[in-house]
PDB file of C-alpha atoms in Angstrom:
ATOM      1  CA  UNK A 270      41.311   0.426  43.012  1.00 85.00           C
ATOM      2  CA  UNK A 271      38.707   2.797  41.634  1.00 93.00           C
ATOM      3  CA  UNK A 272      35.273   1.216  41.723  1.00 97.00           C
ATOM      4  CA  UNK A 273      33.224   1.323  38.545  1.00 98.00           C
ATOM      5  CA  UNK A 274      29.429   1.617  38.514  1.00 98.00           C
ATOM      6  CA  UNK A 275      27.028   1.290  35.609  1.00 98.00           C
ATOM      7  CA  UNK A 276      23.807   3.290  35.851  1.00 98.00           C
ATOM      8  CA  UNK A 277      20.914   2.609  33.489  1.00 97.00           C
ATOM      9  CA  UNK A 278      18.534   5.571  33.358  1.00 96.00           C
ATOM     10  CA  UNK A 279      21.339   8.008  34.195  1.00 97.00           C
ATOM     11  CA  UNK A 280      19.569  10.932  32.474  1.00 95.00           C
ATOM     12  CA  UNK A 281      16.558  10.596  34.796  1.00 94.00           C
ATOM     13  CA  UNK A 282      15.993  12.238  38.164  1.00 96.00           C
ATOM     14  CA  UNK A 283      17.412   9.389  40.261  1.00 97.00           C
ATOM     15  CA  UNK A 284      20.201   8.610  37.820  1.00 97.00           C
ATOM     16  CA  UNK A 285      21.488  12.172  37.962  1.00 98.00           C
ATOM     17  CA  UNK A 286      21.566  12.289  41.769  1.00 98.00           C
ATOM     18  CA  UNK A 287      23.126   8.825  42.007  1.00 98.00           C
ATOM     19  CA  UNK A 288      25.809   9.740  39.466  1.00 98.00           C
ATOM     20  CA  UNK A 289      26.700  12.867  41.500  1.00 98.00           C
ATOM     21  CA  UNK A 290      26.828  10.842  44.705  1.00 98.00           C
ATOM     22  CA  UNK A 291      29.049   8.110  43.247  1.00 98.00           C
ATOM     23  CA  UNK A 292      31.409  10.597  41.585  1.00 98.00           C
ATOM     24  CA  UNK A 293      31.826  12.335  44.950  1.00 98.00           C
ATOM     25  CA  UNK A 294      32.789   8.950  46.392  1.00 98.00           C
ATOM     26  CA  UNK A 295      35.501   8.553  43.763  1.00 98.00           C
ATOM     27  CA  UNK A 296      33.705   6.076  41.516  1.00 98.00           C
ATOM     28  CA  UNK A 297      34.151   5.831  37.788  1.00 98.00           C
ATOM     29  CA  UNK A 298      30.603   6.196  36.481  1.00 98.00           C
ATOM     30  CA  UNK A 299      29.339   4.593  33.267  1.00 98.00           C
ATOM     31  CA  UNK A 300      25.987   5.935  32.089  1.00 98.00           C
ATOM     32  CA  UNK A 301      23.890   3.840  29.738  1.00 97.00           C
ATOM     33  CA  UNK A 302      21.729   5.751  27.272  1.00 95.00           C
ATOM     34  CA  UNK A 303      19.529   4.592  24.443  1.00 88.00           C
ATOM     35  CA  UNK A 304      20.470   5.557  20.926  1.00 81.00           C
ATOM     36  CA  UNK A 305      17.857   8.199  20.348  1.00 72.00           C
ATOM     37  CA  UNK A 306      17.503  11.540  18.638  1.00 51.00           C
ATOM     38  CA  UNK A 307      16.017  12.996  21.828  1.00 64.00           C
ATOM     39  CA  UNK A 308      18.391  11.980  24.639  1.00 69.00           C
ATOM     40  CA  UNK A 309      18.038  14.730  27.224  1.00 84.00           C
ATOM     41  CA  UNK A 310      21.233  15.436  29.167  1.00 91.00           C
ATOM     42  CA  UNK A 311      19.729  18.446  30.984  1.00 92.00           C
ATOM     43  CA  UNK A 312      19.793  16.839  34.445  1.00 95.00           C
ATOM     44  CA  UNK A 313      23.436  15.743  34.160  1.00 95.00           C
ATOM     45  CA  UNK A 314      24.872  18.590  32.078  1.00 94.00           C
ATOM     46  CA  UNK A 315      26.975  19.774  35.056  1.00 95.00           C
ATOM     47  CA  UNK A 316      28.696  16.360  35.403  1.00 97.00           C
ATOM     48  CA  UNK A 317      28.566  15.222  31.770  1.00 95.00           C
ATOM     49  CA  UNK A 318      32.312  15.526  31.254  1.00 96.00           C
ATOM     50  CA  UNK A 319      32.976  13.263  34.267  1.00 98.00           C
ATOM     51  CA  UNK A 320      30.771  10.389  33.096  1.00 98.00           C
ATOM     52  CA  UNK A 321      31.541   7.766  30.444  1.00 97.00           C
ATOM     53  CA  UNK A 322      28.490   7.186  28.258  1.00 96.00           C
ATOM     54  CA  UNK A 323      27.674   3.927  26.537  1.00 96.00           C
ATOM     55  CA  UNK A 324      24.791   2.945  24.280  1.00 95.00           C
ATOM     56  CA  UNK A 325      22.480   0.152  25.322  1.00 96.00           C
ATOM     57  CA  UNK A 326      18.800  -0.676  25.499  1.00 95.00           C
ATOM     58  CA  UNK A 327      16.814  -2.688  28.051  1.00 96.00           C
ATOM     59  CA  UNK A 328      14.795  -4.048  25.130  1.00 95.00           C
ATOM     60  CA  UNK A 329      17.877  -5.631  23.547  1.00 96.00           C
ATOM     61  CA  UNK A 330      19.637  -8.521  25.292  1.00 96.00           C
ATOM     62  CA  UNK A 331      22.748  -8.437  23.109  1.00 97.00           C
ATOM     63  CA  UNK A 332      23.340  -4.751  23.852  1.00 96.00           C
ATOM     64  CA  UNK A 333      23.076  -5.393  27.603  1.00 98.00           C
ATOM     65  CA  UNK A 334      25.662  -8.180  27.457  1.00 98.00           C
ATOM     66  CA  UNK A 335      27.927  -5.962  25.351  1.00 98.00           C
ATOM     67  CA  UNK A 336      27.689  -3.039  27.815  1.00 98.00           C
ATOM     68  CA  UNK A 337      28.509  -5.217  30.840  1.00 98.00           C
ATOM     69  CA  UNK A 338      31.291  -7.057  29.001  1.00 98.00           C
ATOM     70  CA  UNK A 339      32.899  -3.881  27.657  1.00 98.00           C
ATOM     71  CA  UNK A 340      32.863  -1.852  30.884  1.00 98.00           C
ATOM     72  CA  UNK A 341      33.092  -4.566  33.565  1.00 98.00           C
ATOM     73  CA  UNK A 342      31.446  -2.618  36.406  1.00 98.00           C
ATOM     74  CA  UNK A 343      31.565  -3.852  39.999  1.00 98.00           C
ATOM     75  CA  UNK A 344      28.101  -2.380  40.630  1.00 98.00           C
ATOM     76  CA  UNK A 345      25.053  -2.035  38.357  1.00 98.00           C
ATOM     77  CA  UNK A 346      22.146   0.240  39.256  1.00 98.00           C
ATOM     78  CA  UNK A 347      19.070  -0.422  37.129  1.00 98.00           C
ATOM     79  CA  UNK A 348      17.098   2.821  37.249  1.00 98.00           C
ATOM     80  CA  UNK A 349      15.839   2.798  33.653  1.00 94.00           C
ATOM     81  CA  UNK A 350      12.119   2.179  33.144  1.00 87.00           C
ATOM     82  CA  UNK A 351       8.965   3.526  31.611  1.00 80.00           C
ATOM     83  CA  UNK A 352       8.341   5.263  34.907  1.00 70.00           C
ATOM     84  CA  UNK A 353       5.149   7.288  34.525  1.00 67.00           C
ATOM     85  CA  UNK A 354       2.084   5.515  35.928  1.00 77.00           C
ATOM     86  CA  UNK A 355      -0.463   7.309  33.716  1.00 79.00           C
ATOM     87  CA  UNK A 356       1.469   6.430  30.536  1.00 80.00           C
ATOM     88  CA  UNK A 357       1.537   2.766  31.556  1.00 84.00           C
ATOM     89  CA  UNK A 358      -2.240   2.561  31.029  1.00 90.00           C
ATOM     90  CA  UNK A 359      -1.799   3.815  27.452  1.00 89.00           C
ATOM     91  CA  UNK A 360       1.362   1.800  26.726  1.00 93.00           C
ATOM     92  CA  UNK A 361       1.067  -1.352  28.847  1.00 93.00           C
ATOM     93  CA  UNK A 362       3.081  -3.645  26.565  1.00 94.00           C
ATOM     94  CA  UNK A 363       6.008  -1.222  26.217  1.00 92.00           C
ATOM     95  CA  UNK A 364       5.911  -0.697  29.992  1.00 93.00           C
ATOM     96  CA  UNK A 365       6.104  -4.466  30.492  1.00 95.00           C
ATOM     97  CA  UNK A 366       8.947  -4.884  28.007  1.00 94.00           C
ATOM     98  CA  UNK A 367      11.041  -2.148  29.607  1.00 94.00           C
ATOM     99  CA  UNK A 368      10.104  -2.083  33.272  1.00 95.00           C
ATOM    100  CA  UNK A 369       9.630  -5.862  33.715  1.00 96.00           C
ATOM    101  CA  UNK A 370      11.519  -7.879  31.109  1.00 97.00           C
ATOM    102  CA  UNK A 371      14.268  -5.260  30.933  1.00 97.00           C
ATOM    103  CA  UNK A 372      15.297  -6.225  34.475  1.00 98.00           C
ATOM    104  CA  UNK A 373      15.722  -9.861  33.387  1.00 98.00           C
ATOM    105  CA  UNK A 374      17.935  -8.805  30.495  1.00 98.00           C
ATOM    106  CA  UNK A 375      20.256  -6.887  32.855  1.00 98.00           C
ATOM    107  CA  UNK A 376      20.361  -9.761  35.358  1.00 98.00           C
ATOM    108  CA  UNK A 377      21.077 -12.271  32.612  1.00 98.00           C
ATOM    109  CA  UNK A 378      23.905 -10.092  31.285  1.00 98.00           C
ATOM    110  CA  UNK A 379      25.439 -10.011  34.781  1.00 98.00           C
ATOM    111  CA  UNK A 380      25.027 -13.772  35.215  1.00 98.00           C
ATOM    112  CA  UNK A 381      26.599 -14.382  31.820  1.00 97.00           C
ATOM    113  CA  UNK A 382      29.530 -11.928  32.083  1.00 98.00           C
ATOM    114  CA  UNK A 383      30.412 -11.775  35.797  1.00 98.00           C
ATOM    115  CA  UNK A 384      28.172 -13.105  38.617  1.00 98.00           C
ATOM    116  CA  UNK A 385      30.286 -11.170  41.160  1.00 98.00           C
ATOM    117  CA  UNK A 386      28.780  -7.864  39.980  1.00 98.00           C
ATOM    118  CA  UNK A 387      26.477  -6.333  42.590  1.00 98.00           C
ATOM    119  CA  UNK A 388      23.034  -5.352  41.282  1.00 98.00           C
ATOM    120  CA  UNK A 389      20.485  -2.795  42.461  1.00 98.00           C
ATOM    121  CA  UNK A 390      16.906  -2.906  41.196  1.00 98.00           C
ATOM    122  CA  UNK A 391      14.680   0.149  41.487  1.00 98.00           C
ATOM    123  CA  UNK A 392      11.472  -1.292  42.905  1.00 98.00           C
ATOM    124  CA  UNK A 393       8.523   0.958  43.709  1.00 96.00           C
ATOM    125  CA  UNK A 394       5.868   1.597  46.339  1.00 95.00           C
ATOM    126  CA  UNK A 395       3.365   1.376  43.442  1.00 93.00           C
ATOM    127  CA  UNK A 396       3.777  -2.408  43.813  1.00 96.00           C
ATOM    128  CA  UNK A 397       1.713  -2.184  47.020  1.00 95.00           C
ATOM    129  CA  UNK A 398      -1.127  -0.434  45.173  1.00 92.00           C
ATOM    130  CA  UNK A 399      -4.367  -1.324  46.948  1.00 91.00           C
ATOM    131  CA  UNK A 400      -2.545  -1.631  50.224  1.00 89.00           C
ATOM    132  CA  UNK A 401      -3.022  -4.636  52.495  1.00 90.00           C
ATOM    133  CA  UNK A 402      -1.553  -2.965  55.591  1.00 92.00           C
ATOM    134  CA  UNK A 403      -0.468   0.475  56.769  1.00 92.00           C
ATOM    135  CA  UNK A 404       2.354   1.316  56.896  1.00 96.00           C
ATOM    136  CA  UNK A 405       3.912  -0.885  54.208  1.00 96.00           C
ATOM    137  CA  UNK A 406       7.017  -2.933  55.025  1.00 97.00           C
ATOM    138  CA  UNK A 407       9.258  -5.304  53.041  1.00 98.00           C
ATOM    139  CA  UNK A 408       6.884  -8.237  53.631  1.00 97.00           C
ATOM    140  CA  UNK A 409       3.606  -6.431  52.818  1.00 97.00           C
ATOM    141  CA  UNK A 410       1.766  -8.308  50.008  1.00 97.00           C
ATOM    142  CA  UNK A 411       1.736  -6.584  46.625  1.00 97.00           C
ATOM    143  CA  UNK A 412      -1.507  -5.537  44.924  1.00 96.00           C
ATOM    144  CA  UNK A 413      -0.461  -3.285  42.009  1.00 96.00           C
ATOM    145  CA  UNK A 414      -3.103  -1.032  40.473  1.00 93.00           C
ATOM    146  CA  UNK A 415      -1.461  -0.054  37.189  1.00 92.00           C
ATOM    147  CA  UNK A 416       0.507  -1.737  34.386  1.00 92.00           C
ATOM    148  CA  UNK A 417       3.532   0.119  35.788  1.00 94.00           C
ATOM    149  CA  UNK A 418       2.983  -1.375  39.245  1.00 95.00           C
ATOM    150  CA  UNK A 419       2.494  -4.851  37.756  1.00 96.00           C
ATOM    151  CA  UNK A 420       5.714  -4.532  35.737  1.00 96.00           C
ATOM    152  CA  UNK A 421       7.617  -3.391  38.836  1.00 97.00           C
ATOM    153  CA  UNK A 422       6.365  -6.453  40.736  1.00 98.00           C
ATOM    154  CA  UNK A 423       7.808  -8.676  38.005  1.00 98.00           C
ATOM    155  CA  UNK A 424      11.121  -6.775  38.134  1.00 98.00           C
ATOM    156  CA  UNK A 425      11.173  -7.156  41.914  1.00 98.00           C
ATOM    157  CA  UNK A 426      10.474 -10.889  41.968  1.00 98.00           C
ATOM    158  CA  UNK A 427      12.851 -11.718  39.109  1.00 98.00           C
ATOM    159  CA  UNK A 428      15.571  -9.969  41.142  1.00 98.00           C
ATOM    160  CA  UNK A 429      14.730 -12.164  44.145  1.00 98.00           C
ATOM    161  CA  UNK A 430      14.649 -15.202  41.853  1.00 98.00           C
ATOM    162  CA  UNK A 431      18.094 -14.550  40.355  1.00 98.00           C
ATOM    163  CA  UNK A 432      19.502 -13.830  43.818  1.00 98.00           C
ATOM    164  CA  UNK A 433      18.259 -17.177  45.106  1.00 98.00           C
ATOM    165  CA  UNK A 434      18.825 -19.238  41.933  1.00 98.00           C
ATOM    166  CA  UNK A 435      22.263 -17.942  40.910  1.00 98.00           C
ATOM    167  CA  UNK A 436      23.615 -16.540  44.190  1.00 98.00           C
ATOM    168  CA  UNK A 437      23.849 -13.004  42.782  1.00 98.00           C
ATOM    169  CA  UNK A 438      24.327 -10.008  45.084  1.00 98.00           C
ATOM    170  CA  UNK A 439      21.040  -8.526  43.863  1.00 98.00           C
ATOM    171  CA  UNK A 440      18.991  -6.145  46.033  1.00 98.00           C
ATOM    172  CA  UNK A 441      15.804  -4.186  45.475  1.00 98.00           C
ATOM    173  CA  UNK A 442      15.042  -0.803  46.962  1.00 98.00           C
ATOM    174  CA  UNK A 443      11.285  -0.376  47.380  1.00 98.00           C
ATOM    175  CA  UNK A 444      11.349   3.385  47.086  1.00 97.00           C
ATOM    176  CA  UNK A 445       8.331   5.432  47.991  1.00 96.00           C
ATOM    177  CA  UNK A 446       7.645   8.663  46.104  1.00 95.00           C
ATOM    178  CA  UNK A 447      10.774  10.775  45.910  1.00 97.00           C
ATOM    179  CA  UNK A 448      10.816  14.177  44.312  1.00 98.00           C
ATOM    180  CA  UNK A 449      13.193  17.022  43.493  1.00 98.00           C
ATOM    181  CA  UNK A 450      13.572  20.042  41.220  1.00 98.00           C
ATOM    182  CA  UNK A 451      14.708  17.498  38.582  1.00 97.00           C
ATOM    183  CA  UNK A 452      11.366  15.676  38.577  1.00 95.00           C
ATOM    184  CA  UNK A 453       9.676  15.526  35.171  1.00 91.00           C
ATOM    185  CA  UNK A 454       6.851  17.988  34.528  1.00 92.00           C
ATOM    186  CA  UNK A 455       4.394  15.117  33.976  1.00 88.00           C
ATOM    187  CA  UNK A 456       4.591  14.110  37.661  1.00 91.00           C
ATOM    188  CA  UNK A 457       2.005  15.698  39.941  1.00 94.00           C
ATOM    189  CA  UNK A 458       4.490  17.261  42.390  1.00 97.00           C
ATOM    190  CA  UNK A 459       6.418  19.087  39.684  1.00 98.00           C
ATOM    191  CA  UNK A 460       3.199  19.923  37.870  1.00 97.00           C
ATOM    192  CA  UNK A 461       2.065  21.664  41.070  1.00 98.00           C
ATOM    193  CA  UNK A 462       5.270  23.619  41.776  1.00 98.00           C
ATOM    194  CA  UNK A 463       5.766  24.633  38.143  1.00 98.00           C
ATOM    195  CA  UNK A 464       2.084  25.484  37.723  1.00 98.00           C
ATOM    196  CA  UNK A 465       2.003  27.577  40.902  1.00 98.00           C
ATOM    197  CA  UNK A 466       5.021  29.555  39.711  1.00 98.00           C
ATOM    198  CA  UNK A 467       3.404  30.126  36.308  1.00 97.00           C
ATOM    199  CA  UNK A 468       0.353  31.539  38.096  1.00 98.00           C
ATOM    200  CA  UNK A 469       2.510  33.729  40.345  1.00 97.00           C
ATOM    201  CA  UNK A 470       4.264  35.158  37.287  1.00 97.00           C
ATOM    202  CA  UNK A 471       0.964  35.819  35.512  1.00 97.00           C
ATOM    203  CA  UNK A 472       1.511  33.178  32.822  1.00 96.00           C
ATOM    204  CA  UNK A 473      -1.477  31.049  33.885  1.00 97.00           C
ATOM    205  CA  UNK A 474      -4.742  31.489  35.771  1.00 97.00           C
ATOM    206  CA  UNK A 475      -5.491  27.933  36.934  1.00 97.00           C
ATOM    207  CA  UNK A 476      -3.959  24.526  37.614  1.00 97.00           C
ATOM    208  CA  UNK A 477      -5.960  21.432  36.681  1.00 96.00           C
ATOM    209  CA  UNK A 478      -5.301  18.329  38.793  1.00 95.00           C
ATOM    210  CA  UNK A 479      -6.848  14.914  39.433  1.00 91.00           C
ATOM    211  CA  UNK A 480      -7.401  13.320  42.838  1.00 90.00           C
ATOM    212  CA  UNK A 481      -6.436  15.837  45.536  1.00 93.00           C
ATOM    213  CA  UNK A 482      -7.108  13.344  48.332  1.00 91.00           C
ATOM    214  CA  UNK A 483      -4.525  10.749  47.191  1.00 88.00           C
ATOM    215  CA  UNK A 484      -1.906  10.369  49.932  1.00 90.00           C
ATOM    216  CA  UNK A 485       1.754   9.632  49.387  1.00 92.00           C
ATOM    217  CA  UNK A 486       4.965   9.239  51.347  1.00 96.00           C
ATOM    218  CA  UNK A 487       7.110  11.930  49.712  1.00 97.00           C
ATOM    219  CA  UNK A 488      10.876  12.247  50.205  1.00 98.00           C
ATOM    220  CA  UNK A 489      13.814  13.924  48.474  1.00 98.00           C
ATOM    221  CA  UNK A 490      15.481  11.973  45.666  1.00 98.00           C
ATOM    222  CA  UNK A 491      18.927  13.253  46.670  1.00 98.00           C
ATOM    223  CA  UNK A 492      18.522  11.484  50.040  1.00 98.00           C
ATOM    224  CA  UNK A 493      17.178   8.263  48.547  1.00 98.00           C
ATOM    225  CA  UNK A 494      20.107   7.512  46.224  1.00 98.00           C
ATOM    226  CA  UNK A 495      22.327   7.157  49.297  1.00 98.00           C
ATOM    227  CA  UNK A 496      20.186   4.183  50.370  1.00 98.00           C
ATOM    228  CA  UNK A 497      20.665   2.570  46.938  1.00 98.00           C
ATOM    229  CA  UNK A 498      24.421   2.712  47.330  1.00 98.00           C
ATOM    230  CA  UNK A 499      24.300   1.491  50.936  1.00 98.00           C
ATOM    231  CA  UNK A 500      22.419  -1.660  49.852  1.00 98.00           C
ATOM    232  CA  UNK A 501      25.256  -2.717  47.574  1.00 98.00           C
ATOM    233  CA  UNK A 502      27.804  -2.266  50.373  1.00 98.00           C
ATOM    234  CA  UNK A 503      26.113  -4.909  52.555  1.00 98.00           C
ATOM    235  CA  UNK A 504      27.632  -8.371  52.970  1.00 98.00           C
ATOM    236  CA  UNK A 505      24.329 -10.004  52.039  1.00 98.00           C
ATOM    237  CA  UNK A 506      21.815  -8.793  49.445  1.00 98.00           C
ATOM    238  CA  UNK A 507      18.351  -7.894  50.755  1.00 98.00           C
ATOM    239  CA  UNK A 508      15.326  -5.782  49.910  1.00 98.00           C
ATOM    240  CA  UNK A 509      14.621  -2.518  51.717  1.00 98.00           C
ATOM    241  CA  UNK A 510      11.727  -0.070  51.971  1.00 98.00           C
ATOM    242  CA  UNK A 511      13.062   3.482  51.522  1.00 98.00           C
ATOM    243  CA  UNK A 512      10.552   6.054  52.747  1.00 98.00           C
ATOM    244  CA  UNK A 513       9.956   8.870  55.252  1.00 98.00           C
ATOM    245  CA  UNK A 514       7.204   7.137  57.227  1.00 97.00           C
ATOM    246  CA  UNK A 515       4.990  10.223  56.832  1.00 97.00           C
ATOM    247  CA  UNK A 516       2.007  10.633  54.546  1.00 95.00           C
ATOM    248  CA  UNK A 517       0.698  13.800  52.919  1.00 96.00           C
ATOM    249  CA  UNK A 518      -2.129  14.440  50.466  1.00 95.00           C
ATOM    250  CA  UNK A 519      -1.874  16.075  47.055  1.00 95.00           C
ATOM    251  CA  UNK A 520      -4.017  18.822  48.581  1.00 97.00           C
ATOM    252  CA  UNK A 521      -1.378  19.440  51.298  1.00 98.00           C
ATOM    253  CA  UNK A 522       1.314  19.618  48.629  1.00 98.00           C
ATOM    254  CA  UNK A 523      -0.734  22.264  46.800  1.00 98.00           C
ATOM    255  CA  UNK A 524      -1.338  24.216  49.992  1.00 98.00           C
ATOM    256  CA  UNK A 525       2.384  24.429  50.823  1.00 98.00           C
ATOM    257  CA  UNK A 526       3.510  25.141  47.264  1.00 98.00           C
ATOM    258  CA  UNK A 527       1.077  28.015  46.735  1.00 98.00           C
ATOM    259  CA  UNK A 528       1.699  29.373  50.258  1.00 98.00           C
ATOM    260  CA  UNK A 529       5.419  29.598  49.423  1.00 98.00           C
ATOM    261  CA  UNK A 530       4.368  32.109  46.754  1.00 98.00           C
ATOM    262  CA  UNK A 531       1.888  33.918  49.044  1.00 98.00           C
ATOM    263  CA  UNK A 532      -1.049  32.435  47.152  1.00 98.00           C
ATOM    264  CA  UNK A 533      -4.108  30.423  48.241  1.00 98.00           C
ATOM    265  CA  UNK A 534      -4.285  27.190  46.240  1.00 98.00           C
ATOM    266  CA  UNK A 535      -8.105  27.108  46.518  1.00 97.00           C
ATOM    267  CA  UNK A 536      -8.287  30.156  44.229  1.00 98.00           C
ATOM    268  CA  UNK A 537      -6.482  28.397  41.373  1.00 98.00           C
ATOM    269  CA  UNK A 538      -6.637  24.579  41.586  1.00 97.00           C
ATOM    270  CA  UNK A 539      -9.372  22.911  39.545  1.00 95.00           C
ATOM    271  CA  UNK A 540     -10.209  19.197  39.909  1.00 91.00           C
ATOM    272  CA  UNK A 541     -10.321  17.605  36.459  1.00 85.00           C
ATOM    273  CA  UNK A 542     -11.696  14.074  35.915  1.00 78.00           C
ATOM    274  CA  UNK A 543      -9.307  13.587  32.977  1.00 78.00           C
ATOM    275  CA  UNK A 544      -6.409  13.289  35.404  1.00 72.00           C
ATOM    276  CA  UNK A 545      -7.942  10.543  37.519  1.00 71.00           C
ATOM    277  CA  UNK A 546      -6.359   7.096  37.027  1.00 64.00           C
ATOM    278  CA  UNK A 547      -8.529   4.148  35.887  1.00 68.00           C
ATOM    279  CA  UNK A 548      -7.547   2.449  39.188  1.00 60.00           C
ATOM    280  CA  UNK A 549      -6.369   4.763  41.944  1.00 61.00           C
ATOM    281  CA  UNK A 550      -3.866   4.148  44.710  1.00 64.00           C
ATOM    282  CA  UNK A 551      -5.184   6.049  47.702  1.00 68.00           C
ATOM    283  CA  UNK A 552      -2.711   5.669  50.563  1.00 82.00           C
ATOM    284  CA  UNK A 553       0.975   4.817  50.424  1.00 89.00           C
ATOM    285  CA  UNK A 554       3.198   5.199  53.476  1.00 94.00           C
ATOM    286  CA  UNK A 555       6.354   3.200  54.104  1.00 97.00           C
ATOM    287  CA  UNK A 556       8.078   2.029  57.263  1.00 98.00           C
ATOM    288  CA  UNK A 557      11.843   2.572  56.749  1.00 98.00           C
ATOM    289  CA  UNK A 558      12.863   0.906  60.053  1.00 98.00           C
ATOM    290  CA  UNK A 559      14.868  -1.865  58.377  1.00 98.00           C
ATOM    291  CA  UNK A 560      16.827   0.653  56.272  1.00 98.00           C
ATOM    292  CA  UNK A 561      17.547   2.669  59.421  1.00 98.00           C
ATOM    293  CA  UNK A 562      18.721  -0.375  61.366  1.00 98.00           C
ATOM    294  CA  UNK A 563      20.730  -2.225  58.718  1.00 98.00           C
ATOM    295  CA  UNK A 564      21.862   0.569  56.381  1.00 98.00           C
ATOM    296  CA  UNK A 565      22.072   3.390  58.874  1.00 98.00           C
ATOM    297  CA  UNK A 566      19.898   5.402  56.476  1.00 98.00           C
ATOM    298  CA  UNK A 567      17.414   8.096  57.407  1.00 97.00           C
ATOM    299  CA  UNK A 568      15.794  10.797  55.254  1.00 97.00           C
ATOM    300  CA  UNK A 569      17.363  14.229  55.814  1.00 98.00           C
ATOM    301  CA  UNK A 570      14.849  16.497  54.059  1.00 98.00           C
ATOM    302  CA  UNK A 571      11.439  17.364  55.532  1.00 98.00           C
ATOM    303  CA  UNK A 572       8.256  17.467  53.445  1.00 98.00           C
ATOM    304  CA  UNK A 573       7.986  21.255  53.785  1.00 98.00           C
ATOM    305  CA  UNK A 574      11.643  21.757  52.845  1.00 98.00           C
ATOM    306  CA  UNK A 575      11.164  19.530  49.799  1.00 98.00           C
ATOM    307  CA  UNK A 576       8.136  21.492  48.570  1.00 98.00           C
ATOM    308  CA  UNK A 577       9.890  24.823  49.165  1.00 98.00           C
ATOM    309  CA  UNK A 578      13.038  23.613  47.371  1.00 98.00           C
ATOM    310  CA  UNK A 579      10.978  22.627  44.311  1.00 98.00           C
ATOM    311  CA  UNK A 580       8.982  25.866  44.237  1.00 98.00           C
ATOM    312  CA  UNK A 581      12.132  27.996  44.587  1.00 98.00           C
ATOM    313  CA  UNK A 582      13.863  26.074  41.788  1.00 97.00           C
ATOM    314  CA  UNK A 583      10.886  26.460  39.445  1.00 98.00           C
ATOM    315  CA  UNK A 584      10.608  30.157  40.204  1.00 97.00           C
ATOM    316  CA  UNK A 585      14.324  30.569  39.401  1.00 96.00           C
ATOM    317  CA  UNK A 586      13.883  28.531  36.221  1.00 96.00           C
ATOM    318  CA  UNK A 587      10.895  30.526  34.974  1.00 96.00           C
ATOM    319  CA  UNK A 588      12.193  33.972  35.955  1.00 94.00           C
ATOM    320  CA  UNK A 589      15.505  33.075  34.332  1.00 87.00           C
ATOM    321  CA  UNK A 590      13.681  32.254  31.111  1.00 71.00           C
ATOM    322  CA  UNK A 591      11.792  35.540  31.315  1.00 65.00           C
ATOM    323  CA  UNK A 592      15.151  37.329  31.506  1.00 62.00           C
ATOM    324  CA  UNK A 593      16.436  35.272  28.576  1.00 59.00           C
ATOM    325  CA  UNK A 594      18.655  32.989  30.696  1.00 51.00           C
ATOM    326  CA  UNK A 595      18.142  29.330  29.843  1.00 50.00           C
TER     327      UNK A 595
END
C-alpha cells in the first residue's frame, strides 16, 4: 500500500526537501497551503506536478479537520510556522497563533479523525535560547529568548502532552539551524551568501549584518529531513535533537562565503545595530547522539561544503538573472 503523508509548510525550505525525500520513497504527498494571493511555489516547482495540494490554515480548526478527514494521511509533518525570529518580535500574537496554537489544532484534528496517524512536530533549537548547558540535549531546560522561541516551546510541550494524554504517535525534532540554497533571503546565512555574490558581481559595495559573534550549529536542510522521517518509523514516539555537534560564528560563515568568491569579508561587512535582536541567543550547539543511536542518523554535509553550496547556488541564480534566465 502506498503511504500517504501530509506536509504543512510544504512551500518552505524544509517542506520542499521533505516532499522530495518522501516522493523518492514512493509516498503520495499531500501539501497543505493557505489560500493566499502570494503562495510561492518556487521551491517545489520541479515536483509540483507530483504533489496533491490542499487548502488549509493552522489558524482555522475546521479547515485542519477537513484536510485530515479528506486525505486520510498515515503521517503528518507539521512544518508550517511563522518561522523568522526577528519578525516574531514585531508580530508576537500572530507568531503565537500560528507557531504555538496551530500545533494544537493539527493534533486535535488527528485525535478527532484518526488517532493512528503519526505526527511530526518541527521543534527548534531556539527553545533553548539562553542556554543552561553546552551542548544541548533532549533534556536541556528551555529558556527561549524570542516570541518565536516561546511559541515553539508551547508547540513542543503540547505535542508531548497529546502523546501522553491520548497515546498519539507524536514526536518532535529539535532541529538546530539548517540551511540550504532554498533558505529565505531574510535569514542571515542566505543574506550573507546572496550579499557576497552581489558584491562579487558589482551590484553592491557592502553587506550590513548584526551580531557577528553569535554562534550556531549549522547543518544542511536536505540531511535533516531524513531524521524527521526516521522518527515516524520508530515503534515508540520520542523527541530527538537533530544537529551537527559543531558550532560556528556568523563571522566564520562570512569568512568562508567571501573566500569562496576570492574576497575578504572584512572589506565589505558592516556591523549594523538595527539587526541586533532585543534579546540575543549567543551559543547554540546540539548533541545528536540519541539520533545517531536510535535513528541511525548522522549529518552528511560539512559546514564548509554547506557554505560553498549556498554561495555557488546564489552566484548561478544572480548570473542567470543577468543573462535574462530566471
